[in-house]
Coordinates of C-alpha atoms in Angstrom, one line a residue:
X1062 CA 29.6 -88.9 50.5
X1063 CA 30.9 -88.1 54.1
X1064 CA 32.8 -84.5 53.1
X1065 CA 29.7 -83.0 55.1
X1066 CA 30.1 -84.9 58.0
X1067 CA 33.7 -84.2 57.9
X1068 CA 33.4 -80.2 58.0
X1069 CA 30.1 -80.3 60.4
X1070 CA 33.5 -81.4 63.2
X1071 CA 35.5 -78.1 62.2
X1072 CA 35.1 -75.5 64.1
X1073 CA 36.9 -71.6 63.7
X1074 CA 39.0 -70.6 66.2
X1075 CA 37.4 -67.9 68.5
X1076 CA 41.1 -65.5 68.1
X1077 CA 43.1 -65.2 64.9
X1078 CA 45.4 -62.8 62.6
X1079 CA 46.2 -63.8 58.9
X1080 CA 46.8 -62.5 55.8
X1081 CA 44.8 -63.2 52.6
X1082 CA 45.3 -62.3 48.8
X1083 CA 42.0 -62.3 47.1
X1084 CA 41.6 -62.0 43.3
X1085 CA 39.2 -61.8 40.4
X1086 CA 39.6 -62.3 36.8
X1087 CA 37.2 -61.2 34.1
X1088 CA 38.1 -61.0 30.1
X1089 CA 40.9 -58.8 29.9
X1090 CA 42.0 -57.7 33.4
X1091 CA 42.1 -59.0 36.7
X1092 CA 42.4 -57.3 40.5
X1093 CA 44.1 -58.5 43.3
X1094 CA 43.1 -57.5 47.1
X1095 CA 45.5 -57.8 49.7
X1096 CA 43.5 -58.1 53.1
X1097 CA 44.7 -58.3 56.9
X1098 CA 42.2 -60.1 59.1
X1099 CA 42.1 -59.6 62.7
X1100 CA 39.4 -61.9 65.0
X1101 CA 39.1 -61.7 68.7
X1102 CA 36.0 -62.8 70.8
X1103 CA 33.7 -62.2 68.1
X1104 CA 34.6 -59.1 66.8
X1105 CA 36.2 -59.6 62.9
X1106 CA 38.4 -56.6 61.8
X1107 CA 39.6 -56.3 58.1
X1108 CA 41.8 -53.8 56.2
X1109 CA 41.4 -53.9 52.5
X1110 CA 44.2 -52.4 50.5
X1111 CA 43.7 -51.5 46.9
X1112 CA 46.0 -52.7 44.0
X1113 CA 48.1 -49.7 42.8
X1114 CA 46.9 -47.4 45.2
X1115 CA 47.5 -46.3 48.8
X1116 CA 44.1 -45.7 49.8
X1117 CA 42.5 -48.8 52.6
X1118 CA 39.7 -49.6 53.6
X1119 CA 39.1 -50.5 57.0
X1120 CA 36.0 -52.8 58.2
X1121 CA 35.1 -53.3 61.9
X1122 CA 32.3 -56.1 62.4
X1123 CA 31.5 -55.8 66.5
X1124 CA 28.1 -57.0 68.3
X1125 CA 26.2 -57.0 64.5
X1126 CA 27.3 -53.6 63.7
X1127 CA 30.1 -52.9 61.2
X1128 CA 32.0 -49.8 61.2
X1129 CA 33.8 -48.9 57.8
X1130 CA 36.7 -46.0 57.5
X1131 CA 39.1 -45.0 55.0
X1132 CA 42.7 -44.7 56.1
X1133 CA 43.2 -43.2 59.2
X1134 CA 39.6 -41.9 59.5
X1135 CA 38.4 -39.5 60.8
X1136 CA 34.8 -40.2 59.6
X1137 CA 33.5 -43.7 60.2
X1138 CA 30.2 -45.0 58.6
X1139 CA 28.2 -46.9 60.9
X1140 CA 25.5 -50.2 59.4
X1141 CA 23.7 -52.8 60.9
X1142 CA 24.0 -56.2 58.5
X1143 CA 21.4 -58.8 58.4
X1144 CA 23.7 -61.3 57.0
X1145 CA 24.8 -63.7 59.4
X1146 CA 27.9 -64.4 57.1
X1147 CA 28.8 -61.0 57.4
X1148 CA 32.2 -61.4 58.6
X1149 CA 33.3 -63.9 55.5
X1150 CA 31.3 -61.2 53.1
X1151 CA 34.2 -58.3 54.7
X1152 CA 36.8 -60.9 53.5
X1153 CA 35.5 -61.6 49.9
X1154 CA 35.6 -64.8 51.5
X1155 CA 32.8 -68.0 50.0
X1156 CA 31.2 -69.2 53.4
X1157 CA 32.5 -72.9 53.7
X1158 CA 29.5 -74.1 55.9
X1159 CA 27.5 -73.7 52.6
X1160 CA 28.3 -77.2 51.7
X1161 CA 26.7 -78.6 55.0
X1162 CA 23.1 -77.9 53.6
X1163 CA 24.0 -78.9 49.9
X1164 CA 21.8 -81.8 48.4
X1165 CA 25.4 -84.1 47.7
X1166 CA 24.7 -84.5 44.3
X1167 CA 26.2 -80.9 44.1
X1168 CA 29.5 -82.0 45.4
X1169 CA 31.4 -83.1 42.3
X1170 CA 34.4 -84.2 44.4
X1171 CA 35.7 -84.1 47.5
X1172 CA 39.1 -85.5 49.6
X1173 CA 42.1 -84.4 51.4
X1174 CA 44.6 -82.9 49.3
X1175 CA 48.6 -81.8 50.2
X1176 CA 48.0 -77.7 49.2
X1177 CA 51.2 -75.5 50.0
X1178 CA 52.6 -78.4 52.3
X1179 CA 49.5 -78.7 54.1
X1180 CA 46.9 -81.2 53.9
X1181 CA 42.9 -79.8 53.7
X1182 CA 40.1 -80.9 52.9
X1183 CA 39.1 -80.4 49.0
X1184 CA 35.8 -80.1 48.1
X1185 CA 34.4 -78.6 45.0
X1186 CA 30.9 -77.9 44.4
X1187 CA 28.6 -76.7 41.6
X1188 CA 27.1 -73.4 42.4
X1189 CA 23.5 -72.5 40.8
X1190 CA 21.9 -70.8 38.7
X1191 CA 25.8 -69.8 37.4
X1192 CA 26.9 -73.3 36.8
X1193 CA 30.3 -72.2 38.3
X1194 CA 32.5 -74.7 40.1
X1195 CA 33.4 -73.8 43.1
X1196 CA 36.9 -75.2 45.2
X1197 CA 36.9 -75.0 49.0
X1198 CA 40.4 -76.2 50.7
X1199 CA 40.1 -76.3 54.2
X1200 CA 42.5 -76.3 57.3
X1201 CA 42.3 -79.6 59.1
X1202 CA 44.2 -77.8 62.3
X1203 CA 42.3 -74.5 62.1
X1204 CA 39.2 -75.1 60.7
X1205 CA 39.6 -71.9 58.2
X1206 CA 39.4 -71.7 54.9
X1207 CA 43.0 -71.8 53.9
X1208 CA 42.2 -71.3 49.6
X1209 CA 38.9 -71.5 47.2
X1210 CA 38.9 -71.0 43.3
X1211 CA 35.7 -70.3 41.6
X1212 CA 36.1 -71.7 38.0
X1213 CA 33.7 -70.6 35.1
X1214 CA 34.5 -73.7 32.8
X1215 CA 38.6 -73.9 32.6
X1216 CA 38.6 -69.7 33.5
X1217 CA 39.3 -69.0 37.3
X1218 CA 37.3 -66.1 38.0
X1219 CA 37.8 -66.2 41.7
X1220 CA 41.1 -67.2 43.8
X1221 CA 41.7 -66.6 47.4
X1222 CA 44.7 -67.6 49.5
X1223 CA 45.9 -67.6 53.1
X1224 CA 49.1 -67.2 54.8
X1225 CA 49.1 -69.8 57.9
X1226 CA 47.0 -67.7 60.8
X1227 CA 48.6 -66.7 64.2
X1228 CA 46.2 -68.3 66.5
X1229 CA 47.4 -66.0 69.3
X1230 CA 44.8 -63.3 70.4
X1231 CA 45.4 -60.1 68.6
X1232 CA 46.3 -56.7 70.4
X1233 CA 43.1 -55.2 71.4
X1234 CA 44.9 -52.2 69.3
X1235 CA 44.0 -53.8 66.2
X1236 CA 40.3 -53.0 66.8
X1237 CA 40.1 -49.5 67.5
X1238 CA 38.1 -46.9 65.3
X1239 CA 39.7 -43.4 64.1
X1240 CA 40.9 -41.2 67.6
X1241 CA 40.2 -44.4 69.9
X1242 CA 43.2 -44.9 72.5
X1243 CA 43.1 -48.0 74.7
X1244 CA 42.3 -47.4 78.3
X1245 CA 45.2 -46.7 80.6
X1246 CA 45.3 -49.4 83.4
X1247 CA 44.7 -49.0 86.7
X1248 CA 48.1 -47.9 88.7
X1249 CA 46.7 -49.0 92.1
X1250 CA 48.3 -51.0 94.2

């Protein structure tokens, strides 16, 4: 009954780096994502790698346009989203703040739980039409989503985890396109 009221306190952290493994399963064969995340002053950036190849994807979501390059570049594809989620979407990430307009009889359980050492708050949810469960597990100190499983029945289908995020601001480096060289500072004295 008060899981809502508990996430409506969290808030994300405005500057972030982590690493995420994201994974689905279907009958017969699963793939596995490995994904950087970079987030600095509103701007989200997200390299994708691909399991059992070399080839990444590279996602820059800035001002509500995302810019989207293979490896080193040189081309980059320019859109304008209308999702507001956007960012979470880049991540394969479920948007946690879902549950905050949820009618509660959706939420089949909720709590704190220990995950990886860590305590978070659980909450799992019944999606529709699907009638998939779906597990939220979110940082207490960071307000992220630290893990989520999406179960069809017993069968995971989904699985995401975190690696604890560096709350320091990231390089402004880390948000450059293809061929883009930081500024050189000002040498006056």
């Amino acid at each position: 009954d008060t899981v809502q009221a508990v996430v409506r306190t969290l808030s994300r952290p405005d500057s972030y780096s982590r690493r995420l493994l994201v994974s689905s399963y279907w009958e017969g064969g699963s793939q596995t994502w490995p994904i950087q995340v970079w987030q600095k002053s509103g701007a989200t950036r997200v390299r994708i790698s691909s399991q059992g190849t070399e080839e990444e994807k590279n996602l820059l979501l800035e001002d509500g346009v995302l810019r989207l390059w293979y490896g080193e570049g040189p081309e980059v594809f320019r859109y304008e989203p209308e999702e507001e989620a956007a960012a979470d979407l880049l991540q394969m990430l479920p948007t946690y703040e879902d549950l905050l307009g949820l009618e509660t009889d959706r939420i089949e359980e909720a709590g704190y739980v220990n995950l990886y050492g860590t305590w978070r708050i659980m909450a799992a949810v019944r999606e529709k039409p699907t009638d998939y469960l779906m597990i939220y597990y979110i940082s207490i100190d960071t307000g992220l989503l630290d893990a989520a499983e999406r179960l069809d029945g017993d069968r995971v289908v989904y699985r995401m985890t975190a690696e604890q995020a560096d709350l320091a601001a990231p390089e402004d480096s880390a948000f450059l396109l293809p061929g883009e060289e930081l500024p050189e500072e000002s040498t006056n004295s």
